[in-house]
XYZ file of C-alpha atoms in Angstrom:
323
model
C 171.554 100.176 78.692
C 173.148 98.713 75.246
C 172.259 95.140 76.185
C 168.498 96.078 77.524
C 167.823 97.695 74.158
C 169.116 94.756 72.139
C 166.604 93.033 74.699
C 164.099 94.360 73.977
C 164.520 94.536 70.167
C 164.982 91.056 70.158
C 162.128 90.106 72.971
C 159.549 92.253 70.548
C 160.256 89.945 67.022
C 160.929 86.832 69.702
C 157.181 87.164 70.164
C 156.023 87.582 66.327
C 158.081 84.761 66.412
C 157.097 82.499 69.075
C 153.900 84.554 70.643
C 153.150 83.034 73.952
C 153.434 79.911 73.889
C 150.574 77.814 76.468
C 153.728 75.330 77.580
C 155.493 77.891 79.035
C 153.426 80.114 82.295
C 153.155 83.415 81.433
C 154.456 86.295 84.692
C 151.463 88.647 84.498
C 149.546 84.878 85.728
C 151.629 85.124 88.698
C 150.887 88.982 88.909
C 146.751 88.362 88.571
C 147.339 85.856 91.931
C 148.716 88.550 93.504
C 146.651 91.285 92.564
C 143.839 88.357 94.068
C 145.259 87.209 97.050
C 146.037 90.927 98.011
C 142.447 92.143 97.164
C 141.296 89.618 99.766
C 143.945 90.656 102.072
C 143.195 94.760 102.009
C 139.381 93.638 101.825
C 140.393 91.632 105.047
C 141.429 94.775 106.785
C 139.663 98.326 105.656
C 136.698 98.503 106.328
C 133.710 98.424 103.575
C 133.035 101.406 103.724
C 133.095 104.169 100.590
C 136.318 105.313 102.874
C 137.710 102.116 103.776
C 137.901 100.738 100.168
C 139.068 103.565 98.135
C 141.853 103.260 100.773
C 142.202 99.705 100.393
C 142.625 100.340 96.317
C 145.640 102.850 96.311
C 147.537 100.032 98.753
C 145.817 97.519 96.345
C 148.279 99.323 93.033
C 151.447 100.877 95.356
C 152.350 97.185 96.872
C 151.238 95.648 93.485
C 152.550 97.963 91.421
C 156.271 97.747 93.720
C 155.907 94.591 93.912
C 155.784 93.491 90.598
C 158.851 96.094 89.162
C 161.021 94.997 92.079
C 160.295 91.175 91.298
C 161.589 91.725 87.360
C 164.310 93.999 89.195
C 165.647 91.240 91.376
C 165.490 88.314 88.836
C 167.371 90.407 86.281
C 170.057 91.568 89.262
C 170.500 87.489 90.146
C 170.536 86.569 86.154
C 173.644 89.042 86.249
C 175.659 87.723 89.833
C 175.646 83.723 87.245
C 176.662 85.651 84.346
C 176.060 89.167 81.628
C 174.810 87.153 79.358
C 171.816 85.143 81.636
C 170.561 89.038 82.168
C 170.311 89.246 78.790
C 169.004 86.237 78.202
C 166.416 86.692 80.901
C 165.212 89.935 79.978
C 164.761 89.432 76.095
C 162.425 86.076 77.244
C 161.068 88.969 80.353
C 160.272 91.801 77.058
C 158.582 88.917 75.005
C 156.342 87.897 77.520
C 155.541 91.917 78.184
C 153.841 91.595 74.130
C 151.295 90.490 72.777
C 151.458 90.836 69.145
C 151.534 87.577 67.686
C 149.167 86.535 70.052
C 146.606 89.428 69.735
C 147.051 88.095 65.898
C 145.783 84.268 66.293
C 143.525 84.388 68.861
C 141.263 86.427 67.105
C 142.267 85.025 63.959
C 140.599 81.715 65.794
C 137.174 83.960 65.135
C 137.913 84.830 61.620
C 138.336 81.425 60.933
C 135.061 80.415 62.932
C 133.256 82.989 61.280
C 134.356 81.528 57.733
C 133.340 78.672 58.658
C 129.529 80.290 59.614
C 130.220 78.976 62.518
C 129.063 81.334 65.355
C 128.794 79.454 68.451
C 132.335 78.763 67.970
C 133.557 82.144 66.685
C 130.979 83.683 70.094
C 133.378 81.577 72.457
C 136.390 82.649 70.438
C 135.729 86.471 70.544
C 134.458 85.769 74.392
C 138.479 84.267 74.962
C 140.157 88.268 74.113
C 137.209 90.591 74.688
C 135.096 91.626 78.179
C 131.630 92.030 77.181
C 128.816 89.423 77.319
C 129.205 87.625 73.908
C 126.259 85.012 73.678
C 123.822 87.089 71.852
C 125.873 88.769 69.713
C 125.521 88.154 65.667
C 128.130 87.891 63.198
C 128.740 91.554 62.785
C 128.470 91.906 66.035
C 130.915 89.254 66.758
C 133.243 90.959 64.361
C 133.338 94.286 65.415
C 133.776 92.479 68.963
C 136.942 91.722 67.419
C 138.563 94.144 65.454
C 137.409 96.858 68.628
C 140.081 94.484 70.563
C 142.554 94.250 67.686
C 142.549 97.803 67.683
C 142.544 98.911 71.118
C 144.684 96.747 72.894
C 147.378 97.612 70.273
C 147.705 100.551 72.596
C 147.258 99.113 75.536
C 149.379 95.199 74.642
C 151.602 96.251 72.453
C 152.982 99.954 71.791
C 152.533 101.250 75.493
C 155.038 98.361 77.454
C 157.368 98.855 74.059
C 157.580 102.230 75.458
C 158.035 101.520 78.939
C 160.784 98.754 77.595
C 162.419 101.674 75.681
C 162.796 103.742 78.891
C 163.503 101.681 81.710
C 163.626 97.948 80.133
C 161.732 94.920 81.606
C 161.424 96.586 85.158
C 159.615 98.803 83.977
C 157.690 97.107 81.170
C 156.411 95.435 84.160
C 155.661 97.758 86.258
C 153.266 99.525 83.427
C 152.103 95.546 83.104
C 151.069 95.365 86.463
C 148.576 98.586 86.793
C 147.033 97.350 83.591
C 146.508 93.676 84.497
C 144.936 95.489 88.000
C 142.576 97.718 85.686
C 141.637 94.698 83.635
C 140.625 93.208 86.232
C 139.507 95.388 88.982
C 138.734 98.819 87.239
C 135.205 97.957 86.937
C 132.308 100.460 87.796
C 130.186 98.183 89.604
C 128.939 97.713 93.010
C 131.840 95.313 93.737
C 134.343 97.277 92.534
C 133.408 100.689 91.513
C 135.821 102.390 95.090
C 138.538 99.253 95.139
C 138.732 99.469 91.895
C 138.903 103.593 91.345
C 143.412 103.657 91.658
C 143.949 101.163 89.188
C 141.748 102.495 86.748
C 143.115 106.338 87.111
C 146.581 105.113 87.157
C 146.217 103.173 84.205
C 144.743 106.254 82.771
C 147.329 108.021 84.109
C 150.174 105.115 81.954
C 148.064 105.143 78.738
C 147.779 109.022 77.975
C 150.589 109.136 75.750
C 150.758 105.672 74.301
C 147.159 105.907 73.615
C 148.087 109.178 71.558
C 151.319 108.326 70.073
C 149.476 104.614 69.436
C 147.410 107.076 67.616
C 149.196 108.417 65.001
C 150.953 105.783 64.121
C 148.361 103.585 63.552
C 147.506 106.577 61.496
C 150.530 105.627 59.352
C 150.911 102.756 59.155
C 147.204 102.804 57.881
C 149.066 104.558 54.533
C 152.247 101.786 54.951
C 149.241 99.381 54.303
C 147.492 100.929 51.852
C 144.316 102.080 54.306
C 142.710 105.542 54.190
C 144.902 107.771 56.346
C 142.858 110.513 55.678
C 139.575 108.942 56.547
C 141.655 107.549 59.883
C 142.770 110.726 60.936
C 139.867 112.554 60.258
C 137.898 110.098 62.358
C 140.240 109.804 65.702
C 140.172 113.615 65.063
C 136.437 113.522 65.316
C 135.333 110.356 67.512
C 138.282 109.545 69.714
C 136.692 110.631 72.686
C 133.919 109.505 72.258
C 134.031 106.946 75.155
C 133.934 106.558 78.750
C 137.482 106.329 79.195
C 140.009 109.057 77.914
C 142.097 106.777 75.654
C 140.361 103.974 74.804
C 138.569 105.740 71.948
C 141.894 106.883 70.381
C 142.995 103.352 67.971
C 139.414 102.157 67.621
C 138.878 105.659 66.362
C 141.904 105.661 64.358
C 140.285 101.324 63.063
C 137.296 103.290 62.217
C 138.125 105.221 59.529
C 141.119 103.808 58.041
C 138.146 101.133 57.836
C 136.111 102.793 56.218
C 132.821 100.779 58.475
C 130.991 101.587 62.364
C 132.154 100.772 65.712
C 131.472 100.384 68.930
C 128.203 101.329 69.875
C 126.117 99.506 72.934
C 127.328 96.156 74.840
C 126.124 94.092 77.008
C 128.997 93.867 80.809
C 127.585 91.040 83.173
C 124.400 90.897 81.567
C 123.695 94.702 82.062
C 123.395 97.117 78.970
C 125.535 99.986 78.303
C 124.847 102.633 76.125
C 127.931 103.506 74.544
C 128.054 105.965 71.388
C 129.321 104.189 67.759
C 132.913 105.479 66.206
C 133.404 105.973 62.804
C 131.486 106.028 59.599
C 128.631 103.150 58.471
C 130.845 103.458 54.504
C 130.414 99.659 54.291
C 129.057 96.400 56.010
C 130.957 94.646 58.495
C 133.078 91.787 57.436
C 134.559 89.078 59.021
C 137.987 89.968 55.939
C 138.590 93.702 58.700
C 138.874 90.939 61.180
C 142.651 90.170 59.202
C 142.518 93.765 58.157
C 142.665 94.415 61.417
C 145.325 92.621 61.583
C 147.109 93.940 59.424
C 147.369 97.380 60.805
C 148.561 95.980 63.973
C 151.607 94.663 62.758
C 151.750 97.793 60.687
C 151.432 100.133 63.924
C 154.302 97.817 66.149
C 156.713 98.100 63.295
C 156.570 101.148 62.673
C 156.533 101.676 66.589
C 160.044 100.073 67.193
C 162.013 101.775 64.565
C 160.610 105.562 65.645
C 161.268 104.548 69.663
C 164.367 103.461 68.352
C 165.124 106.576 66.213
C 164.870 108.583 69.514
C 166.134 106.827 72.172
C 169.295 106.746 70.032
C 168.957 110.223 69.245
C 168.779 110.874 72.884
C 171.636 108.578 74.247
C 174.249 110.857 71.333
C 172.326 114.010 72.717
C 173.196 113.221 76.668
C 177.120 111.413 75.589
């Protein structure tokens, strides 16, 4: 158990150091391939009716989460047969790959650099790599808001949530979470294709992120104070706007970021060519500017570091109490 926690800590800092090098094949890509293969198989097995697609979606969620978790556990088991230190190294690398702190900063930094160079087309392309909305019609402000929003939202499901699951159950539980989160990003859409088939994955993702989203909001508010931002306003906006989203979890950290930065985020957006009307988060106390991307990333790092410290303290207290 002690080595597993140490692997989480080292994996956390390894992620800050190297992020996700493109020359290393990321295991989440394997999860994506698994989801695609299972979708094709299950759609061929179950009838193309509402009930059939709902049932197929349940099987997709169970099989994807189960196979991914078992595979992660199996890799560590095999590594442990070789040597305990090999298992430790394997879990450290796995924990690093489950986190996205540096990669999120690096990808949004590309957006920042393009905006600073006044190259809107380049900025649109860069932000399209990290958001799901249509970016071709976004102006400078829209691109900046999209980048800030993805940093804020992914602080929860890209860093804090997987970190929490890893602290609780090591890399296998972290991969369980990542499998569900990846499913949601691939099939959790409310369109004709996935309205029923993706419902189980979307609901399971909502359940798994319920506590992490709220923890992330609290931690981000505290981090705002540590980063010399307006934590008081962040908390005010959080309490007011945290449910201004169709998802029960997505608006929490976005609301905190909007309040901390004194800007307005969210609002209407296009997805697959269709306009979706969404409420705004925060108050437009000042215009959005591209420097807000760097400020959001500073908030991201502060929240991540604070989360690691808090989770380790709580884990230590629990272990002492049960010994």
